[in-house]
PDB file of C-alpha atoms in Angstrom:
ATOM      1  CA  MET A  76      85.773 149.928 105.664  1.00 78.00           C
ATOM      2  CA  SER A  77      84.348 152.186 102.958  1.00 91.00           C
ATOM      3  CA  VAL A  78      80.612 152.510 102.467  1.00 94.00           C
ATOM      4  CA  ARG A  79      81.003 151.167  98.934  1.00 95.00           C
ATOM      5  CA  ILE A  80      82.664 147.970 100.191  1.00 96.00           C
ATOM      6  CA  ALA A  81      80.150 147.655 103.038  1.00 96.00           C
ATOM      7  CA  PHE A  82      77.269 147.998 100.566  1.00 96.00           C
ATOM      8  CA  ALA A  83      78.850 145.386  98.285  1.00 96.00           C
ATOM      9  CA  ALA A  84      79.205 142.932 101.175  1.00 96.00           C
ATOM     10  CA  ALA A  85      75.638 143.482 102.419  1.00 96.00           C
ATOM     11  CA  LEU A  86      74.181 143.135  98.923  1.00 96.00           C
ATOM     12  CA  ARG A  87      76.092 139.908  98.223  1.00 96.00           C
ATOM     13  CA  LEU A  88      75.027 138.487 101.605  1.00 95.00           C
ATOM     14  CA  LEU A  89      71.378 139.264 100.965  1.00 95.00           C
ATOM     15  CA  ARG A  90      71.343 138.139  97.336  1.00 94.00           C
ATOM     16  CA  THR A  91      73.059 134.806  97.988  1.00 95.00           C
ATOM     17  CA  GLY A  92      70.995 134.283 101.140  1.00 94.00           C
ATOM     18  CA  CYS A  93      67.854 134.614  99.037  1.00 92.00           C
ATOM     19  CA  GLY A  94      69.239 132.238  96.406  1.00 94.00           C
ATOM     20  CA  LEU A  95      69.149 134.923  93.726  1.00 92.00           C
ATOM     21  CA  LYS A  96      71.456 135.631  90.793  1.00 92.00           C
ATOM     22  CA  GLN A  97      72.623 139.128  89.915  1.00 92.00           C
ATOM     23  CA  ASP A  98      70.279 138.999  86.937  1.00 90.00           C
ATOM     24  CA  ASP A  99      67.354 138.553  89.354  1.00 89.00           C
ATOM     25  CA  LEU A 100      68.122 141.981  90.856  1.00 87.00           C
ATOM     26  CA  SER A 101      68.643 143.819  87.633  1.00 78.00           C
ATOM     27  CA  GLY A 102      65.154 145.279  86.869  1.00 80.00           C
ATOM     28  CA  SER A 103      66.058 148.660  85.345  1.00 80.00           C
ATOM     29  CA  LEU A 104      69.665 148.120  86.468  1.00 89.00           C
ATOM     30  CA  THR A 105      71.793 146.018  84.185  1.00 92.00           C
ATOM     31  CA  GLN A 106      73.389 142.811  85.451  1.00 92.00           C
ATOM     32  CA  SER A 107      76.793 144.416  84.890  1.00 93.00           C
ATOM     33  CA  HIS A 108      75.803 147.389  87.076  1.00 94.00           C
ATOM     34  CA  VAL A 109      74.715 145.020  89.859  1.00 94.00           C
ATOM     35  CA  SER A 110      78.056 143.234  89.440  1.00 94.00           C
ATOM     36  CA  GLN A 111      79.959 146.521  89.714  1.00 95.00           C
ATOM     37  CA  ILE A 112      78.044 147.398  92.889  1.00 95.00           C
ATOM     38  CA  GLU A 113      78.699 143.944  94.394  1.00 95.00           C
ATOM     39  CA  ASN A 114      82.406 144.218  93.554  1.00 95.00           C
ATOM     40  CA  GLY A 115      82.688 147.648  95.172  1.00 94.00           C
ATOM     41  CA  LYS A 116      83.551 149.326  91.881  1.00 95.00           C
ATOM     42  CA  THR A 117      80.624 151.761  91.999  1.00 94.00           C
ATOM     43  CA  SER A 118      78.134 153.101  94.502  1.00 94.00           C
ATOM     44  CA  PRO A 119      74.411 152.738  93.880  1.00 95.00           C
ATOM     45  CA  SER A 120      72.169 155.772  93.540  1.00 94.00           C
ATOM     46  CA  LEU A 121      69.286 156.202  95.951  1.00 95.00           C
ATOM     47  CA  GLU A 122      66.930 154.987  93.229  1.00 94.00           C
ATOM     48  CA  ALA A 123      69.096 151.900  92.722  1.00 94.00           C
ATOM     49  CA  ILE A 124      69.067 151.188  96.476  1.00 95.00           C
ATOM     50  CA  ILE A 125      65.263 151.326  96.465  1.00 95.00           C
ATOM     51  CA  GLU A 126      65.094 149.075  93.396  1.00 94.00           C
ATOM     52  CA  LEU A 127      67.546 146.549  94.859  1.00 95.00           C
ATOM     53  CA  SER A 128      65.584 146.511  98.114  1.00 95.00           C
ATOM     54  CA  ASP A 129      62.361 145.855  96.219  1.00 93.00           C
ATOM     55  CA  ALA A 130      63.981 142.992  94.311  1.00 92.00           C
ATOM     56  CA  LEU A 131      65.193 141.527  97.622  1.00 94.00           C
ATOM     57  CA  LYS A 132      61.718 142.019  99.154  1.00 94.00           C
ATOM     58  CA  LEU A 133      63.315 144.079 101.890  1.00 94.00           C
ATOM     59  CA  HIS A 134      62.691 147.561 103.232  1.00 97.00           C
ATOM     60  CA  PRO A 135      65.444 149.960 102.104  1.00 96.00           C
ATOM     61  CA  VAL A 136      66.144 150.847 105.745  1.00 96.00           C
ATOM     62  CA  ALA A 137      66.838 147.184 106.466  1.00 96.00           C
ATOM     63  CA  LEU A 138      69.330 147.073 103.601  1.00 96.00           C
ATOM     64  CA  MET A 139      71.014 150.254 104.802  1.00 97.00           C
ATOM     65  CA  ALA A 140      71.076 148.933 108.386  1.00 97.00           C
ATOM     66  CA  LEU A 141      73.100 145.988 107.113  1.00 96.00           C
ATOM     67  CA  VAL A 142      75.395 148.318 105.176  1.00 96.00           C
ATOM     68  CA  CYS A 143      75.976 150.538 108.224  1.00 96.00           C
ATOM     69  CA  ALA A 144      76.457 147.476 110.421  1.00 96.00           C
ATOM     70  CA  ALA A 145      79.148 146.153 108.071  1.00 95.00           C
ATOM     71  CA  GLN A 146      80.861 149.533 107.889  1.00 95.00           C
ATOM     72  CA  GLU A 147      80.779 150.129 111.658  1.00 95.00           C
ATOM     73  CA  LYS A 148      81.448 146.496 112.610  1.00 95.00           C
ATOM     74  CA  ARG A 149      78.167 146.290 114.520  1.00 96.00           C
ATOM     75  CA  THR A 150      74.984 144.297 114.197  1.00 96.00           C
ATOM     76  CA  ALA A 151      71.988 145.540 112.263  1.00 96.00           C
ATOM     77  CA  SER A 152      70.103 145.544 115.568  1.00 97.00           C
ATOM     78  CA  ASP A 153      72.680 147.919 117.083  1.00 97.00           C
ATOM     79  CA  VAL A 154      72.453 150.233 114.081  1.00 96.00           C
ATOM     80  CA  LEU A 155      68.645 150.309 114.167  1.00 96.00           C
ATOM     81  CA  GLU A 156      68.680 150.999 117.895  1.00 97.00           C
ATOM     82  CA  ILE A 157      71.057 153.937 117.377  1.00 96.00           C
ATOM     83  CA  ALA A 158      68.912 155.248 114.527  1.00 96.00           C
ATOM     84  CA  GLU A 159      65.786 155.003 116.682  1.00 95.00           C
ATOM     85  CA  LYS A 160      67.483 156.928 119.502  1.00 96.00           C
ATOM     86  CA  ASP A 161      68.728 159.562 117.050  1.00 95.00           C
ATOM     87  CA  LEU A 162      65.250 160.120 115.626  1.00 95.00           C
ATOM     88  CA  GLN A 163      63.719 160.142 119.100  1.00 94.00           C
ATOM     89  CA  SER A 164      66.219 162.774 120.288  1.00 95.00           C
ATOM     90  CA  LYS A 165      65.171 164.996 117.365  1.00 94.00           C
ATOM     91  CA  SER A 166      61.463 164.314 118.034  1.00 93.00           C
ATOM     92  CA  LEU A 167      61.159 162.775 114.555  1.00 92.00           C
ATOM     93  CA  LEU A 168      60.512 159.131 115.343  1.00 90.00           C
ATOM     94  CA  LYS A 169      56.738 159.413 115.032  1.00 91.00           C
ATOM     95  CA  VAL A 170      56.550 162.321 112.592  1.00 90.00           C
ATOM     96  CA  ALA A 171      55.170 161.890 109.098  1.00 89.00           C
ATOM     97  CA  ILE A 172      56.980 164.173 106.667  1.00 87.00           C
ATOM     98  CA  ALA A 173      54.791 166.139 104.273  1.00 83.00           C
ATOM     99  CA  LEU A 174      55.962 165.689 100.698  1.00 81.00           C
ATOM    100  CA  GLU A 175      54.220 168.732  99.309  1.00 78.00           C
ATOM    101  CA  LYS A 176      56.046 171.998  99.581  1.00 73.00           C
ATOM    102  CA  GLU A 177      53.875 174.647 101.171  1.00 69.00           C
ATOM    103  CA  GLU A 178      53.432 177.413  98.645  1.00 77.00           C
ATOM    104  CA  ARG A 179      53.986 180.812 100.183  1.00 81.00           C
ATOM    105  CA  PRO A 180      53.956 183.945  98.104  1.00 82.00           C
ATOM    106  CA  HIS A 181      57.120 185.998  98.017  1.00 84.00           C
ATOM    107  CA  PRO A 182      57.106 188.774 100.674  1.00 87.00           C
ATOM    108  CA  ARG A 183      57.135 191.430  97.937  1.00 87.00           C
ATOM    109  CA  VAL A 184      54.046 189.897  96.355  1.00 86.00           C
ATOM    110  CA  THR A 185      52.313 189.955  99.739  1.00 87.00           C
ATOM    111  CA  ALA A 186      53.369 193.572 100.351  1.00 86.00           C
ATOM    112  CA  ALA A 187      52.175 194.620  96.887  1.00 87.00           C
ATOM    113  CA  ALA A 188      48.797 192.956  97.423  1.00 87.00           C
ATOM    114  CA  LEU A 189      48.422 194.748 100.762  1.00 89.00           C
ATOM    115  CA  ALA A 190      49.347 198.092  99.163  1.00 89.00           C
ATOM    116  CA  ARG A 191      46.891 197.476  96.313  1.00 91.00           C
ATOM    117  CA  ASP A 192      44.116 196.720  98.821  1.00 90.00           C
ATOM    118  CA  LYS A 193      44.851 199.938 100.751  1.00 91.00           C
ATOM    119  CA  VAL A 194      44.858 201.991  97.543  1.00 88.00           C
ATOM    120  CA  GLN A 195      41.595 200.400  96.362  1.00 90.00           C
ATOM    121  CA  THR A 196      39.931 201.005  99.754  1.00 91.00           C
ATOM    122  CA  LEU A 197      40.902 204.688  99.762  1.00 90.00           C
ATOM    123  CA  LYS A 198      39.889 205.000  96.093  1.00 89.00           C
ATOM    124  CA  GLU A 199      36.445 203.619  96.962  1.00 90.00           C
ATOM    125  CA  GLN A 200      36.213 206.213  99.749  1.00 92.00           C
ATOM    126  CA  GLY A 201      36.663 208.938  97.135  1.00 92.00           C
ATOM    127  CA  HIS A 202      40.272 209.941  97.718  1.00 92.00           C
ATOM    128  CA  SER A 203      42.364 211.177  94.817  1.00 91.00           C
ATOM    129  CA  GLN A 204      45.606 209.517  93.771  1.00 89.00           C
ATOM    130  CA  ALA A 205      47.611 212.416  95.224  1.00 91.00           C
ATOM    131  CA  GLN A 206      45.776 212.155  98.561  1.00 91.00           C
ATOM    132  CA  ILE A 207      46.365 208.382  98.703  1.00 90.00           C
ATOM    133  CA  ALA A 208      50.071 208.823  97.909  1.00 90.00           C
ATOM    134  CA  ARG A 209      50.432 211.324 100.789  1.00 91.00           C
ATOM    135  CA  GLU A 210      48.385 209.236 103.226  1.00 90.00           C
ATOM    136  CA  LEU A 211      50.187 205.956 102.490  1.00 90.00           C
ATOM    137  CA  GLY A 212      53.635 207.489 101.929  1.00 92.00           C
ATOM    138  CA  MET A 213      53.835 206.042  98.422  1.00 89.00           C
ATOM    139  CA  ALA A 214      55.061 207.467  95.166  1.00 90.00           C
ATOM    140  CA  GLU A 215      52.205 208.658  92.977  1.00 88.00           C
ATOM    141  CA  SER A 216      53.389 206.299  90.229  1.00 90.00           C
ATOM    142  CA  THR A 217      52.950 203.359  92.644  1.00 90.00           C
ATOM    143  CA  VAL A 218      49.470 204.580  93.568  1.00 87.00           C
ATOM    144  CA  ARG A 219      48.598 204.904  89.845  1.00 90.00           C
ATOM    145  CA  ARG A 220      49.746 201.330  89.238  1.00 89.00           C
ATOM    146  CA  HIS A 221      47.555 200.015  92.084  1.00 89.00           C
ATOM    147  CA  TRP A 222      44.701 202.384  91.163  1.00 87.00           C
ATOM    148  CA  HIS A 223      44.076 200.551  87.898  1.00 84.00           C
ATOM    149  CA  ARG A 224      44.385 197.038  89.290  1.00 78.00           C
ATOM    150  CA  SER A 225      41.666 195.195  91.107  1.00 65.00           C
ATOM    151  CA  GLY A 226      41.907 192.266  93.592  1.00 55.00           C
TER     152      GLY A 226
END
């Protein structure tokens, strides 16, 4: 069974079980879009799955457990047990995922900052640009660029 058909079957089961009409699920989705999903003519986006789950007062994982159960000819309990084991085997069952991407400067930016600091330190010690270039193994033009920049 395709995922699209499994989703359609799970959605119809849940909606009718809750005594709801397609219109009751429509929110930002149109009734015709809900109908197309329920008839297996289209697949819902992730946002639509979340919205449908909210309308059904159901966690999205519960909805997807029913979808996977229908597709795999299992029970939702079996699917959730497998999912729990999978997450446990990857040591992710009790891990909270950070949503913010850690900002790290590009390695070249880090290297340039380090070079600038070395040039500035030697400049403060009274070295000339030519002396710094020889000591650090840099081109004099690179030393000049860092010479005129501060922290």
